[in-house]
Each structure stands twice: as C-alpha cells, then as structure tokens.
Short mmCIF file of C-alpha atoms in Angstrom, two decimals:
data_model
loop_
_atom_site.label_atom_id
_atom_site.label_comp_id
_atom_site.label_asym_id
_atom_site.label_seq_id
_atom_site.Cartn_x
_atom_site.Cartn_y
_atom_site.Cartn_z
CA UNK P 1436 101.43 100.16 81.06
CA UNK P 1437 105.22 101.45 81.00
CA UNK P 1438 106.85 104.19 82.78
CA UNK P 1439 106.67 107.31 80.17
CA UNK P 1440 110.03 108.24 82.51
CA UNK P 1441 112.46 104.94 82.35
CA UNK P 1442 109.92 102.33 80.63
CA UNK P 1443 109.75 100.31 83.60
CA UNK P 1444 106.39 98.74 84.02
CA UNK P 1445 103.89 100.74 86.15
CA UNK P 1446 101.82 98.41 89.13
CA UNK P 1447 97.93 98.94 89.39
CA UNK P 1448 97.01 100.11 93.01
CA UNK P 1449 96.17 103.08 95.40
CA UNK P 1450 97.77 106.18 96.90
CA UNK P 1451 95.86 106.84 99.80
CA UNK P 1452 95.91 108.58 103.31
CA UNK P 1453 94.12 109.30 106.26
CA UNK P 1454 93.73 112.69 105.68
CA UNK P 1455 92.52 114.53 102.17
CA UNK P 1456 94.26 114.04 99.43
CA UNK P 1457 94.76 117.67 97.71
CA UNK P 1458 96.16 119.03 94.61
CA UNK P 1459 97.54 122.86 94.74
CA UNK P 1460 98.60 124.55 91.94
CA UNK P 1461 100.57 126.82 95.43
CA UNK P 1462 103.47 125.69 97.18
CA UNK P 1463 104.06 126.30 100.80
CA UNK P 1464 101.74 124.52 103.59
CA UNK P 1465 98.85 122.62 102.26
CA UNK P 1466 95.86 123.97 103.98
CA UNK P 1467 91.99 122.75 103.49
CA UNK P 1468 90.75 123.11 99.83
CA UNK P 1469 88.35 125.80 100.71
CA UNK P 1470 90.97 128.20 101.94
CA UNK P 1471 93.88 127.33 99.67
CA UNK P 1472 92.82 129.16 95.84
CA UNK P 1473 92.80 126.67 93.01
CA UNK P 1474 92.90 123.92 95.47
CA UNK P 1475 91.14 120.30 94.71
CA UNK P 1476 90.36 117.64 96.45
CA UNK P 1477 91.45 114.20 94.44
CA UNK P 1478 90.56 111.60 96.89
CA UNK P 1479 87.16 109.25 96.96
CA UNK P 1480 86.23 108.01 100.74
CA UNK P 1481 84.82 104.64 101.32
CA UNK P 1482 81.20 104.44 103.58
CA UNK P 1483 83.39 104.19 106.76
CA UNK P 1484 82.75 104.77 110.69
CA UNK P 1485 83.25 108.54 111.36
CA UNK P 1486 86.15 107.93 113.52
CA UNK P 1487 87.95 105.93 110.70
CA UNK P 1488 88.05 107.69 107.25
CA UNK P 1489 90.22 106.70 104.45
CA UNK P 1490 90.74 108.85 101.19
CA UNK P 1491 92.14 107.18 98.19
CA UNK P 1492 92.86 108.03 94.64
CA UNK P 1493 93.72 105.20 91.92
CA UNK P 1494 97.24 105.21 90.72
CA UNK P 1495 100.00 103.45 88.71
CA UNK P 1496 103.60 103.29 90.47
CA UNK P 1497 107.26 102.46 88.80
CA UNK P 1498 108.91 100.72 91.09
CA UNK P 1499 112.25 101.26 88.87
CA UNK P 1500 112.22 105.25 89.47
CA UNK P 1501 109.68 105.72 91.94
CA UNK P 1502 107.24 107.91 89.62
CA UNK P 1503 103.39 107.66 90.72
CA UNK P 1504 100.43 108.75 88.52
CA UNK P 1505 97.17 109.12 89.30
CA UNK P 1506 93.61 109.45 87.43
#
C-alpha cells in the first residue's frame, strides 16, 4: 500500500502499548473510556498473565513521513 501523504510505501505491523489504546474525539488528558464522552477503546489484548497485558491495534507505518494508520 502507499502513503496517501508522500507515496512512500506503508510497512504491515502493530502499534501497541501497555496500557489501553483510546481514541477521543476531546483533547486534554486522556482519561479511561468510561469517563472520557465519545471515548473508544481501539486495542485487542492477547490471553496474557494478569500482571502482563499488552493492547495492540493493526497498523500500516511510512517510514518516509512518519504517518501511522490503523484499522
């Protein structure tokens, strides 16, 4: 796939963290989805120990200008 930015070629992988992953249509300090209105969660969490969690979303990078999408 290219960039729809520069045309550079976007790489397959993962945008991930070890916290939530959360979209907010607010700006300003991200809080939990249930206290932040029109807040979503995006991420997917792998069967992992409690004490280890890892959220991850599928994405596309350009390593030319740096954009990142995700689906």
């Amino acid at each position: 796939m290219k960039c729809p930015i520069c045309g550079g070629e976007m790489q397959e992988g993962f945008l991930g963290s070890g916290r939530e992953i959360v979209w907010t249509p607010q700006t300003g300090k991200i809080k939990p989805p249930r206290n932040t209105k029109g807040a979503e969660r995006l991420e997917r969490n792998e069967e992992m120990p409690f004490w280890w969690m890892y959220y991850y979303v599928d994405a596309k990078r350009c390593e030319k200008c740096g954009l990142i999408l995700t689906r």
